[in-house]
Every structure is written in C-alpha cells, then in structure tokens.
Amino acid sequence: MAPAGDKNAYLAAVAAGADAVYVGLKHFSARMQAQNFSISELAQLASLGRDRGTKTYVAMNTLVKPNDAEAAGRLIDRLQRNVKPYALIVQDLAMLTLAKQAGFTGELHLSTLANLSHPAGLAVAKKLGANRVVVPRELNLDEVKLMADACPKDLDLEIFVHGALCHCVSGRCYWSSYLGGKSGLRGRCVQPCRRLYTRGKERAERLFSCSDLSLDVLTKPLLSMERVTAWKIEGRKKGPHYVYYTVMAYRMLRDNPQDAQAKKTAVDLLDQALGRPTSHSLFLPQRPFQPIQPKEETSSGRLVGEIKRDQKKLYFEPREQLETGDLIRVGYEDQPGHRTIPIRRRVPKRGRMDIPFSKKHVGPPLPTGTKVFLVDRREPELVKRLRELDGELALFPAPETKESTFTPTWPKAAPRKKTRPESISLFRQPPKGRFWDRPAFWLEKSVLGKTPAKTVSQAQWWLPPVIWPDEDKKYRSLLREATRKGAREFVLNAPWQAAFFEDRKGVTLVAGPFCNLSNRLALDVMRSLGCSSAILNPELPLEDLQAVSQNPPLQLGFVIKGMWPFGISRFLADSVPFDEPIKSPMNEVAFVHKYGQNNWIYPGWEIDLTKEAKTLERMGFKTFVTMLEPWPRNVPRPNRTSEFNWRLKLL
C-alpha cells in the first residue's frame, strides 16, 4: 500500500505494481504539507489505477472542527460520485457518520490517529462500521498477533512497514498545537520533535527525533496473520523515486519470503529510497531497537556533500553523480534558510555545483559545512515510465464534477440540566487532607488500593489515553475491582475503551478529553456508546467551543487548568532523563515523566483558563477539570501559564 502526495508519486506506485495507493485531498488530509489532489485529477488517476488493478484509498483523517462537518460530508458525496475510491481512511468519529449519511459505498478504515491500540476495542470499531483498523507503529510482533487473534470477522488490520516514525503515539501528540496552534490532529504539525534540545549544560542534540521505520526482512512473520491484510508504506510528502523503490522492495519481500537473493535485492532497493536512517524500532520484542539516537543524523535524504565558499559564491562537490531533475536540500529541515533546489544539468561526481542566489532567503547566508542531501531522484528509466503512464491518463477523461447539495442530519440535543457547575481535580495519587473539588483519579491498582471506599464511590476514575495490547486484561481486572469497591463513574480516553463496559450495569461513562471530540456528530457517536457527558480537549479554541456547544447531544465539560502533555510516547532516548528540564532552541522548557509503559512529555508551564470559566458556563459547560501532576524538584517553577489555543484559530 503506497503513499502518493502528487500525480508523479501516484504513477510511480502504479508503475511499481502497488496493490493500493492512499492519497489526500486539498482538505481534511493529515498531510496538509503534501501537494495533494483535486477531485478531477484524482478521478482520472483512480480510473487508471482500477484499469491496472490498483485500488485508491482517500485519507480524510483530520479532526473535524464543528463548522466543518457539512463541507466534509459534501466532499465525501463528490468523491463517491466522481472518484469512487475503494476506501476512506478516517480519524474523526464524525467521518463514519458522514460517510453513511452521504451514501458512501466503499470501505471505512480507522487511521492510526484514531489510536485503537488494544484488542478489546476492535469490537467497538466493527460496531461503528469500520472495515479496517490501522494499528499503532509502536506495536511489537507479539502485540500485532494479539490484535490479529482478537480481530472480529469482517474486520482487517493494516500495519506500517516503512517510513517516518513520530516520537509520540499517533493521536496523542499536541506538541505543535501547544506551541503555536498548528495541530497535528489537523495535519499541520511543524515537527517540533525534530528540533535540537538541550539537557543541562550538554550540547544541543535531537533528543526526540526518530529514525525511520523499516521492517524489511522482518515482515515474513506477518504473512501468517490472516487478519493483517495490508502493509503500509508511509510518505505522502515523498517523491516518485522513494515510492517506486519502496513498493518494489516490499513486493519482493511479500512474494518471495523464502528467496534469500530476493531479500538481499529488496534491502538494496530500500537503501536507495532516500529516506532517513532506518531501524526496526520495537518490532522484535526480544530485540527492541532504540529508534532515537541523538548523536546520529536523522535528516531525510542521502548526504551528498557539504557547502564550501569561493569568495562570495557557495558551492559543493557531490559525492555521487547528480542527474537532471534530481532534487537536493541544502541544510537540515529545521535549519533556518534551508532550501530544496532542482538540478538543472548533470553534475559529475566530485564536480562543482554552485548554489544559486535566492531572493526568498532572508537572514545570514548558510555557513560553510552545511550538509547537502539528495532527496529525490529522476532516473531516466523511471522518468520514461512515468511519462508513458501520464500519457495513458488521456484515456480516462476527468468527469464533470458538480457541487454537492449534501446536508448532514444533526443529532438531537441533550436536555439542558439546571445543575450547578462542577469542579473536578484529577490526581495521580490520593492527596492528604480535605478535598475542595470533586476528586478524580487515574485508574491504577496502587491508587485504588490507597483510596478510602467512600472516596472511591464519589470519585471519577480515568482510563489512560493509551492502553497497549498486553494491558487489556489488566484494565478489565482493575475495572472489576473498582466497581466492586463502589466506583460508579468512569472517563474513557479513547472511544474503543467502551468495550470494557458492555456488561457493566449501573455505571456512568464520560467521554474524556483524549477522545479528541470536536463536533456534534462525534459526540453523538460517544452517546451511542453509552456516554452521558463529554469533557472536551483544551486544544480547541473559543470559536470552536462556541460552535460545538450549540445543541450538543451530550452535556459538556472542559479541561480548564493544569498539566496538559505535549504528547505521550512509548520510547525515549537513553540520554533523556526523567523529571529534568529539557530546553528547546526557543528556550521552552519540557520534562518527561514515566507512567506505566508510557512517557508523558510535559511543557514546563501549565494551562490556565480559569478566568474564562464564566464564559464557558454561559455556553452551557457544566464540568471543569484541573489536571494535577507532581512538579519535579529539578524543573524550575514557571512564571507564566498558557491559554493554549483559546484566542487562536486552530489550523
């Protein structure tokens, strides 16, 4: 299953024999930095793909803001009529509802951003109409098998086999959004994890920048798992060279699992794909590999030279021959002034390539020693093949697209209760002394054991934002123990956690802030799963909160204060200490604390929207949550707080 961010990448996937290609449109794509497609262009390509036996999947995998639902539904309607994609890949629960209402006849696949990470949740996915689940990239082989063994009939799994690794778990990263309103859940991530960070007086390093994932020869055991029906290659921002070589390599590995020479050839092809340095990450449980090596380079592309200066001219001498049409990047992706430059004429190995002057470049010139990377190739044979396929597109004329008249059917509003607003304080451990707010606790055995029975019944109990496959039984057991001790109200932090409560009577379920709910249709799906209220994510700005509070199907709450994480990760560089300050190039402080299998990365300053409580009350919000965390002794107390995106327009 190949990625394509533009026409040439799509054609490269077809040329390499991909079984399926996944693409994004100009809107609702979680890779908004890719060129992406118009409806008419995609209709032609999808027709060519069908003629060649290649399916087209469309990723509409962003968070749906409250005023976006109608536009998303119209886009699905136009896709159905003009493109007829085999499947939609979605994150937001609203997309499942909109697809049904718009009469979409293809499959519905849950993106890895939906964060379905444990076996019990697969039954909920099927109940909501999903045909496939894309599992997290952090799963090891044994955990993939647990998911496959638990997969209900008519539900399949898709696994990433190659491409970029995010530091944080997909759907659990708010880093880019917290630092400037560019939401990873909306496809706008500016990759703050790739930047240089400093611990103490050490030299700045890429402490959170991951190498790429490459399962290569380790894919063989997946062939025996019938429910794992798709191998996914990441890279919708990559060029046709990368797409062609990776698809060819994984086809060889799939079709010739016993052929040693085919394996060797496949690995050689992957070495030529111009991605970042790769690792098997956590895939082998007995031999996990640390995918973060701060002292090693994780820039995309192959290093081909370093900048030199001849009087006022900048140039480099390439380590290999550069062909006309190749693309080079001068500098690292996060380096000020970095540029991508097309090669206009062939440059021989050890020849001279002058860096052309750019009016767009502001600031000081790039220093000597700046690295130069080859990021895309234009081999003559591949170029010829792409031209031939491009010529065939004329046989598949684009349809005349018509505007859609689709209008969503909105859920009924929940009755407004005339109750006083409730303040909740969420603790990691039971505090000493008297409670002023209603208490809430993260559900863990140690906490449950320390909490008096009376408090257990009064408190809310929060499930973690990520539950891994081997933790399924643990949380089932904890929930039995909690209800036996009198617990009655539970907060789900992923929709799929509703599976734990299907046989539990007399409990109240709340959709938690990590469910990433942002519109009325998604709220209604949570209502159908048994939730009576929802606590919204503090990432949402005022304008979106105002819109979603108009006739909501659930009573609403909000995280108004406390420690909201940059993100949650399953791996961490060996050199990153817990509970110690880590500084970004902009002097932003962060620290990491480990809870169970997860590393919580926190900003060194809290959210505080308490002064906006009256505004939220007037909008109908009834629950206000403060998330409390023990402050590390060695992390300096901040002299500021954050409003998150309250006054911004969430991109």
XYZ file of C-alpha atoms in Angstrom:
651
model
C 0.000 0.000 0.000
C 1.823 3.049 -1.355
C 1.676 6.748 -0.443
C 1.137 9.472 -3.034
C 1.202 13.205 -2.429
C 1.119 14.199 -6.095
C 0.462 12.781 -9.573
C 4.005 11.529 -10.225
C 4.100 9.653 -6.916
C 0.757 8.013 -7.765
C 2.047 6.993 -11.186
C 5.243 5.652 -9.601
C 3.140 3.474 -7.291
C 1.207 2.080 -10.259
C 4.452 1.523 -12.183
C 5.888 -0.432 -9.252
C 2.789 -2.646 -9.020
C 1.255 -1.325 -5.804
C -1.980 -3.074 -4.802
C -3.339 0.191 -3.379
C -2.411 3.862 -3.205
C -3.549 6.195 -0.441
C -3.855 9.887 -1.180
C -5.132 13.099 0.351
C -7.307 15.899 -0.974
C -6.795 19.624 -0.584
C -8.868 19.478 2.625
C -9.252 17.054 5.564
C -5.879 15.375 4.976
C -3.457 14.709 7.844
C -0.580 15.584 5.482
C -1.586 19.111 4.512
C 2.045 19.929 3.596
C 1.835 17.464 0.694
C 0.660 18.800 -2.673
C -2.466 16.598 -2.546
C -5.169 16.239 -5.204
C -8.236 17.882 -6.669
C -11.355 15.770 -7.257
C -10.998 15.865 -11.059
C -7.294 14.959 -11.024
C -7.900 12.120 -8.588
C -10.834 10.797 -10.660
C -8.502 10.302 -13.635
C -5.777 8.662 -11.558
C -8.249 6.367 -9.774
C -9.618 5.240 -13.157
C -6.096 4.462 -14.360
C -5.471 2.649 -11.075
C -8.589 0.497 -11.458
C -7.534 -0.384 -15.010
C -4.161 -1.562 -13.631
C -5.615 -3.354 -10.598
C -4.550 -0.668 -8.100
C -7.101 0.480 -5.524
C -7.345 4.100 -4.434
C -7.851 4.977 -0.774
C -8.554 8.580 0.243
C -7.292 9.793 3.609
C -9.790 12.164 5.237
C -8.071 11.640 8.537
C -8.125 15.015 10.278
C -10.040 16.237 13.285
C -13.346 17.718 12.058
C -13.955 21.159 13.526
C -17.596 21.900 14.461
C -18.285 24.069 11.405
C -16.502 21.681 9.003
C -18.930 18.762 9.106
C -21.117 19.952 6.242
C -18.086 20.593 3.983
C -16.647 17.164 4.856
C -19.942 15.473 4.007
C -20.170 17.287 0.660
C -16.608 16.218 -0.160
C -17.430 12.574 0.604
C -20.517 12.876 -1.614
C -18.421 14.260 -4.510
C -15.789 11.558 -4.014
C -18.454 8.866 -4.173
C -19.911 10.231 -7.406
C -16.689 11.154 -9.235
C -13.751 9.142 -7.855
C -15.387 6.041 -6.348
C -12.462 5.302 -4.019
C -12.186 1.830 -2.592
C -11.941 3.191 0.948
C -11.807 6.285 3.135
C -9.210 6.477 5.916
C -10.638 8.464 8.850
C -9.678 9.610 12.343
C -12.723 11.562 13.496
C -15.822 9.615 14.543
C -17.932 12.154 12.660
C -16.494 10.891 9.370
C -18.054 7.458 9.993
C -21.463 9.102 10.372
C -20.992 11.478 7.427
C -19.911 8.632 5.139
C -23.081 6.693 5.969
C -25.303 9.729 5.529
C -23.670 10.626 2.195
C -24.238 7.100 0.868
C -20.560 6.163 0.592
C -20.354 2.563 -0.633
C -16.658 1.875 -0.119
C -14.831 0.663 2.971
C -14.107 2.745 6.066
C -10.640 2.414 7.609
C -9.709 3.814 11.010
C -6.461 5.780 10.807
C -3.661 5.199 13.288
C -4.588 8.710 14.528
C -7.771 7.146 15.918
C -5.485 5.359 18.397
C -7.093 1.935 18.540
C -4.287 0.247 20.430
C -5.768 -2.715 22.333
C -7.647 -5.882 21.281
C -10.952 -5.286 23.103
C -11.504 -2.065 21.171
C -11.646 -3.853 17.817
C -15.222 -4.965 18.501
C -16.237 -1.320 19.019
C -14.633 -0.375 15.699
C -16.668 -3.027 13.906
C -19.836 -1.926 15.717
C -19.324 1.615 14.421
C -18.979 0.408 10.833
C -15.204 0.219 10.299
C -13.838 -2.389 7.886
C -10.176 -1.972 8.798
C -8.024 -0.627 11.636
C -4.549 0.829 11.122
C -2.616 -0.269 14.217
C -0.063 1.942 16.017
C 3.530 1.944 14.808
C 4.732 1.188 18.347
C 3.373 -2.389 18.442
C 5.801 -5.286 18.513
C 5.289 -8.546 16.657
C 3.673 -10.327 19.622
C 1.261 -7.433 20.121
C 0.293 -7.407 16.444
C -0.513 -11.097 16.835
C -2.689 -10.352 19.902
C -4.589 -7.786 17.831
C -4.922 -10.165 14.879
C -6.169 -13.028 17.069
C -8.827 -10.747 18.605
C -9.983 -9.293 15.280
C -13.724 -9.857 14.710
C -14.990 -11.338 11.477
C -15.099 -8.834 8.580
C -12.580 -6.517 10.226
C -8.983 -6.366 8.976
C -5.733 -4.852 10.242
C -3.212 -2.670 8.470
C 0.363 -2.272 9.669
C 3.083 0.262 8.829
C 6.154 -1.462 7.450
C 8.213 1.513 6.287
C 8.541 5.266 6.688
C 8.768 8.063 9.219
C 8.223 7.433 12.917
C 6.627 10.095 15.080
C 8.090 10.414 18.557
C 4.644 10.496 20.137
C 1.864 7.975 19.725
C -0.411 8.938 16.816
C -3.462 10.800 18.054
C -1.691 11.596 21.309
C 0.548 14.467 20.183
C -0.345 18.110 20.919
C 3.215 19.460 20.770
C 2.910 21.516 17.586
C -0.504 22.777 18.631
C 0.562 23.770 22.149
C 3.492 25.795 20.812
C 1.544 27.692 18.170
C -1.874 26.423 17.133
C -0.723 24.145 14.291
C -2.436 20.910 15.152
C -1.033 17.504 14.272
C -4.604 16.202 14.501
C -5.430 18.618 11.676
C -2.435 17.674 9.502
C -0.496 20.858 10.335
C 2.321 19.528 12.524
C 5.541 21.574 12.306
C 7.559 18.679 13.782
C 8.897 20.234 16.997
C 10.217 16.777 17.928
C 12.799 17.080 15.114
C 14.385 20.179 16.659
C 17.537 20.429 18.751
C 17.052 20.206 22.527
C 19.441 20.761 25.415
C 19.686 18.998 28.772
C 21.596 20.872 31.416
C 24.923 22.121 30.079
C 25.174 19.401 27.444
C 25.488 20.177 23.742
C 22.145 20.542 21.913
C 21.021 17.271 20.298
C 17.994 15.844 18.506
C 16.699 14.191 21.654
C 13.249 13.355 20.244
C 13.963 12.851 16.522
C 13.335 9.266 15.401
C 14.942 7.288 12.663
C 12.552 5.893 10.051
C 10.873 2.538 10.475
C 11.887 -0.270 8.111
C 10.649 -3.772 8.864
C 12.202 -5.131 5.625
C 13.081 -8.826 6.195
C 11.101 -8.886 9.473
C 7.826 -8.755 7.519
C 7.876 -12.512 6.913
C 6.010 -13.467 10.152
C 3.174 -11.120 9.173
C 2.372 -13.357 6.211
C 0.967 -15.977 8.590
C -1.500 -13.498 10.164
C -4.613 -13.665 8.005
C -6.180 -10.555 9.504
C -3.160 -8.379 8.680
C -4.242 -7.630 5.121
C -2.218 -4.516 4.282
C 1.410 -3.446 4.575
C 1.533 0.329 4.606
C 4.414 2.479 3.376
C 4.444 5.949 4.940
C 5.466 9.010 2.918
C 2.850 11.216 1.254
C 5.395 14.054 1.181
C 7.942 11.888 -0.653
C 8.743 11.888 -4.360
C 8.195 9.188 -7.010
C 11.707 7.729 -6.571
C 11.006 6.821 -2.923
C 7.552 5.438 -3.760
C 8.813 3.289 -6.621
C 11.742 1.762 -4.755
C 9.890 1.015 -1.517
C 6.931 -0.579 -3.297
C 9.268 -2.743 -5.409
C 11.183 -3.806 -2.300
C 8.155 -4.839 -0.226
C 6.544 -6.633 -3.177
C 9.719 -8.745 -3.385
C 9.645 -9.441 0.349
C 5.957 -10.412 0.257
C 6.086 -12.550 -2.872
C 9.428 -14.302 -2.253
C 9.630 -14.912 1.507
C 11.944 -17.935 1.121
C 14.262 -16.443 -1.519
C 17.499 -15.156 0.045
C 18.557 -13.332 -3.128
C 15.195 -11.542 -3.354
C 15.587 -10.402 0.248
C 19.044 -9.032 -0.499
C 17.777 -7.213 -3.579
C 14.863 -5.756 -1.601
C 17.167 -4.415 1.113
C 19.393 -2.867 -1.576
C 16.335 -1.164 -3.108
C 15.347 0.263 0.279
C 18.864 1.627 0.723
C 18.333 3.606 -2.488
C 14.964 5.075 -1.440
C 16.467 8.290 0.058
C 14.636 8.148 3.367
C 16.100 8.785 6.800
C 18.339 6.232 8.512
C 16.133 3.294 9.480
C 15.608 0.853 12.333
C 13.265 -1.998 13.241
C 12.176 0.077 16.261
C 10.240 -2.020 18.805
C 9.016 -4.651 16.336
C 11.098 -7.547 17.675
C 10.043 -7.957 21.329
C 13.158 -9.922 22.234
C 15.463 -7.397 20.488
C 13.882 -3.924 20.547
C 15.913 -1.187 18.910
C 16.078 2.350 20.243
C 14.808 4.469 17.284
C 16.228 7.680 18.755
C 19.984 8.117 18.531
C 20.588 11.801 19.421
C 24.204 11.770 18.256
C 23.278 10.375 14.843
C 21.724 12.234 11.925
C 18.031 11.665 11.205
C 17.579 14.049 8.289
C 15.741 12.716 5.255
C 17.698 12.156 2.042
C 21.206 10.877 1.339
C 24.181 13.041 2.276
C 25.959 14.074 -0.937
C 28.215 16.946 0.137
C 28.935 19.983 2.291
C 28.799 23.682 1.430
C 32.086 25.409 0.607
C 32.771 29.074 -0.148
C 34.695 30.565 -3.066
C 34.854 34.305 -2.359
C 31.126 35.193 -2.312
C 29.884 32.044 -4.050
C 28.568 28.978 -2.239
C 29.078 25.574 -3.846
C 29.584 21.870 -3.094
C 31.268 18.913 -4.753
C 28.818 15.964 -4.891
C 29.916 12.535 -3.676
C 27.942 10.930 -6.495
C 26.722 11.994 -9.922
C 23.591 14.162 -9.913
C 21.131 13.815 -12.777
C 18.944 16.479 -14.388
C 15.716 16.688 -12.402
C 17.177 15.426 -9.103
C 16.210 17.404 -6.023
C 18.724 18.381 -3.355
C 18.088 20.008 0.018
C 20.705 22.383 1.381
C 20.589 22.231 5.182
C 18.527 20.225 7.667
C 14.721 20.506 7.616
C 14.677 22.611 10.782
C 17.700 24.758 9.847
C 16.875 28.420 9.101
C 17.372 29.146 5.416
C 17.317 25.516 4.271
C 16.291 25.169 0.619
C 15.271 22.493 -1.870
C 16.887 23.002 -5.285
C 16.270 21.146 -8.583
C 19.328 20.060 -10.550
C 19.136 21.756 -13.959
C 22.008 19.844 -15.594
C 24.046 16.741 -14.850
C 26.790 17.245 -12.251
C 29.544 14.587 -12.224
C 30.916 13.052 -9.043
C 33.433 15.466 -7.461
C 32.308 18.154 -9.911
C 31.187 21.594 -8.830
C 27.586 22.612 -8.141
C 27.062 26.318 -7.396
C 24.206 27.183 -5.034
C 22.029 29.728 -6.863
C 21.127 33.011 -5.177
C 17.573 33.120 -3.776
C 15.582 36.309 -3.171
C 13.343 34.331 -0.791
C 16.224 33.649 1.571
C 16.346 36.156 4.419
C 18.924 36.290 7.170
C 22.594 35.347 7.098
C 23.871 33.043 4.319
C 24.175 29.344 5.063
C 27.545 28.688 6.720
C 30.289 26.603 5.199
C 29.992 22.981 6.282
C 26.195 22.998 5.831
C 25.154 19.491 4.764
C 23.599 18.871 1.340
C 21.162 15.957 0.869
C 19.818 14.237 -2.228
C 16.074 13.986 -1.514
C 14.601 12.804 -4.819
C 15.968 11.209 -7.992
C 14.845 11.306 -11.604
C 16.382 8.193 -13.152
C 15.837 8.135 -16.924
C 14.047 4.746 -16.886
C 11.638 5.828 -14.151
C 11.013 9.178 -15.850
C 10.236 7.363 -19.104
C 7.790 5.019 -17.334
C 6.026 7.919 -15.648
C 5.669 9.751 -18.953
C 4.097 6.671 -20.543
C 1.563 6.345 -17.723
C 0.892 10.077 -17.787
C 0.083 9.754 -21.485
C -2.414 6.988 -20.699
C -4.363 9.338 -18.429
C -5.857 10.864 -21.585
C -7.796 7.591 -21.985
C -9.572 8.347 -18.711
C -11.090 11.831 -19.101
C -11.941 13.632 -15.884
C -15.685 13.700 -15.183
C -17.587 16.944 -14.989
C -17.769 17.497 -11.271
C -20.907 19.007 -9.786
C -21.263 20.719 -6.479
C -22.833 18.629 -3.754
C -26.100 19.550 -2.061
C -25.458 17.193 0.864
C -26.641 18.409 4.271
C -25.890 16.423 7.452
C -28.631 15.113 9.667
C -27.777 16.523 13.065
C -28.289 14.625 16.323
C -30.885 15.648 18.865
C -29.662 17.977 21.572
C -29.336 16.684 25.112
C -31.769 18.310 27.548
C -30.166 21.217 29.393
C -29.937 20.420 33.080
C -30.324 23.210 35.602
C -27.483 21.985 37.763
C -24.614 23.889 39.293
C -21.254 23.645 37.508
C -18.946 21.027 38.968
C -15.212 21.418 39.580
C -13.079 18.268 39.385
C -9.439 17.842 40.407
C -7.648 14.932 38.710
C -4.891 13.369 40.835
C -2.180 10.783 40.282
C -2.259 9.784 43.960
C -4.851 10.397 46.696
C -3.877 13.696 48.362
C -3.628 14.160 52.100
C -6.253 16.285 53.805
C -9.627 17.575 52.687
C -10.924 17.714 49.091
C -12.290 21.062 47.949
C -13.317 19.868 44.486
C -14.771 16.542 43.484
C -11.804 14.141 43.197
C -10.822 12.162 40.124
C -8.005 9.612 39.809
C -6.149 7.842 37.031
C -7.199 4.184 37.323
C -4.229 2.247 38.674
C -4.047 -0.571 41.215
C -1.813 1.342 43.623
C -4.212 4.318 43.662
C -7.306 2.168 44.039
C -5.727 0.393 46.995
C -4.930 3.661 48.823
C -8.304 5.335 48.288
C -10.959 5.028 51.058
C -14.165 3.264 49.980
C -16.270 6.408 50.430
C -13.932 8.393 48.178
C -13.865 5.576 45.606
C -17.619 5.889 45.123
C -17.548 9.704 44.983
C -14.651 9.995 42.539
C -14.347 9.862 38.790
C -11.960 7.174 37.523
C -9.987 7.995 34.383
C -8.671 5.360 31.993
C -5.273 6.157 30.399
C -5.070 7.724 26.928
C -3.190 4.688 25.577
C -3.779 1.060 26.531
C -1.407 -1.422 24.876
C -2.420 -4.945 23.794
C -0.806 -6.677 26.780
C -2.695 -4.324 29.149
C -6.187 -5.361 28.087
C -6.575 -7.930 30.864
C -5.031 -5.569 33.419
C -7.673 -2.897 32.895
C -10.540 -5.372 32.760
C -9.385 -6.644 36.160
C -8.954 -3.126 37.557
C -12.449 -2.149 36.442
C -13.928 -5.214 38.180
C -12.058 -4.303 41.354
C -13.060 -0.645 41.119
C -16.771 -1.370 40.661
C -16.630 -3.927 43.491
C -15.247 -1.166 45.739
C -18.090 1.156 44.715
C -16.707 3.160 41.752
C -19.558 4.306 39.536
C -18.236 6.946 37.124
C -15.512 6.279 34.558
C -13.857 8.531 31.998
C -12.949 6.920 28.656
C -9.897 8.429 26.989
C -10.372 6.588 23.711
C -13.747 5.628 22.199
C -12.636 1.998 21.982
C -12.439 1.742 25.779
C -16.255 1.492 25.761
C -15.642 -2.232 25.115
C -14.714 -2.664 28.784
C -18.220 -1.644 29.922
C -20.577 -3.582 27.675
C -21.532 -5.956 30.510
C -21.406 -3.424 33.351
C -24.696 -2.148 34.754
C -25.168 0.956 36.845
C -22.023 2.815 35.766
C -21.798 6.282 34.254
C -19.477 6.810 31.304
C -17.878 10.115 30.361
C -16.051 10.737 27.067
C -12.686 12.135 28.149
C -10.530 14.868 26.596
C -8.146 12.427 24.873
C -11.067 11.183 22.749
C -10.350 14.339 20.714
C -14.016 15.214 20.220
C -14.640 18.436 18.339
C -18.108 18.292 16.759
C -21.689 17.264 17.487
C -21.645 14.169 15.261
C -18.632 12.730 17.086
C -20.308 13.499 20.414
C -23.373 11.610 19.223
C -21.269 8.543 18.437
C -19.972 8.621 22.020
C -23.576 8.904 23.223
C -24.387 5.736 21.232
C -21.512 4.007 23.053
C -23.112 4.776 26.413
C -21.581 8.131 27.420
C -23.800 10.658 29.192
C -21.362 13.594 29.021
C -18.066 14.616 27.439
C -15.002 16.570 28.565
C -13.572 18.463 25.601
C -9.902 18.756 24.765
C -8.286 22.098 25.737
C -6.699 22.251 22.255
C -9.965 23.695 20.927
C -10.134 27.497 20.661
C -13.018 29.657 21.828
C -14.691 29.875 18.401
C -14.866 26.086 18.105
C -16.085 25.649 21.674
C -18.870 28.139 20.985
C -19.903 26.218 17.867
C -19.815 22.743 19.418
C -21.821 23.963 22.432
C -24.809 24.793 20.203
C -27.356 21.990 20.824
C -24.817 19.279 21.763
C -26.095 15.695 22.198
C -24.084 15.357 25.433
C -23.541 17.580 28.449
C -20.135 19.227 28.091
C -17.083 19.738 30.290
C -13.638 21.208 29.688
C -10.054 20.897 30.944
C -9.625 24.393 32.314
C -6.354 24.188 34.215
C -3.289 22.081 34.882
C -0.688 19.946 33.147
C -1.734 19.032 29.616
C 1.010 16.981 27.879
C 2.894 17.872 24.723
C 2.435 14.214 23.921
C 2.676 10.598 25.035
C 5.412 8.318 23.742
C 6.305 4.664 24.127
C 10.018 5.172 23.546
C 12.572 7.663 24.780
C 16.240 8.260 24.031
C 18.512 6.663 26.617
C 20.124 10.044 27.278
C 16.851 11.812 28.179
C 16.450 11.878 31.964
C 13.116 11.770 33.735
C 11.888 14.827 35.664
C 14.746 17.052 34.486
C 14.438 20.265 32.430
C 14.979 19.991 28.683
C 15.149 23.196 26.637
C 14.227 23.865 23.016
C 16.069 26.335 20.753
C 13.439 28.914 21.801
C 14.225 28.239 25.481
C 10.917 26.430 26.021
C 11.196 24.030 28.953
C 9.847 20.486 28.887
C 10.217 17.433 31.110
C 9.352 13.745 30.857
C 7.690 11.507 33.444
C 7.052 7.782 33.003
C 3.697 6.211 33.892
C 3.470 2.501 33.162
C 4.686 1.842 29.615
C 4.216 5.454 28.523
C 6.421 8.526 28.690
C 4.418 11.708 29.251
C 6.176 14.781 27.846
C 5.028 17.931 29.630
C 5.599 21.612 28.899
C 7.231 23.454 31.769
C 4.169 25.660 32.218
C 0.500 24.947 32.878
C -2.707 25.721 31.051
C -4.794 28.225 32.983
C -8.174 29.252 31.592
C -9.897 29.692 34.927
C -10.692 33.329 34.120
C -12.756 32.062 31.176
C -14.952 29.817 33.350
C -17.905 32.227 33.317
C -17.773 32.399 29.513
C -17.884 28.601 29.350
C -20.709 28.455 31.887
C -22.790 30.808 29.743
C -22.161 28.468 26.809
C -23.612 25.594 28.864
C -20.462 23.824 30.092
C -21.098 22.042 33.380
C -17.816 20.345 34.315
C -14.418 21.981 34.779
C -11.340 19.785 35.214
C -7.956 20.643 36.723
C -5.240 18.117 35.819
C -2.746 17.918 38.668
C 0.749 16.460 38.375
C 3.584 16.325 40.918
C 6.058 19.063 39.949
C 9.611 17.720 39.518
C 12.053 19.103 42.062
C 14.691 19.956 39.450
C 12.371 21.671 36.961
C 12.122 25.419 37.610
C 8.701 26.763 38.512
C 7.365 28.817 35.600
C 6.494 32.488 35.730
C 3.866 32.091 33.026
C 0.828 30.000 32.081
C -0.716 29.082 28.736
C -4.105 29.791 27.188
C -3.312 27.044 24.656
C -5.322 27.975 21.534
C -8.112 29.919 23.283
C -7.586 33.118 21.290
C -6.200 31.478 18.137
C -7.803 29.980 15.054
C -6.852 26.309 15.162
C -5.137 25.419 11.874
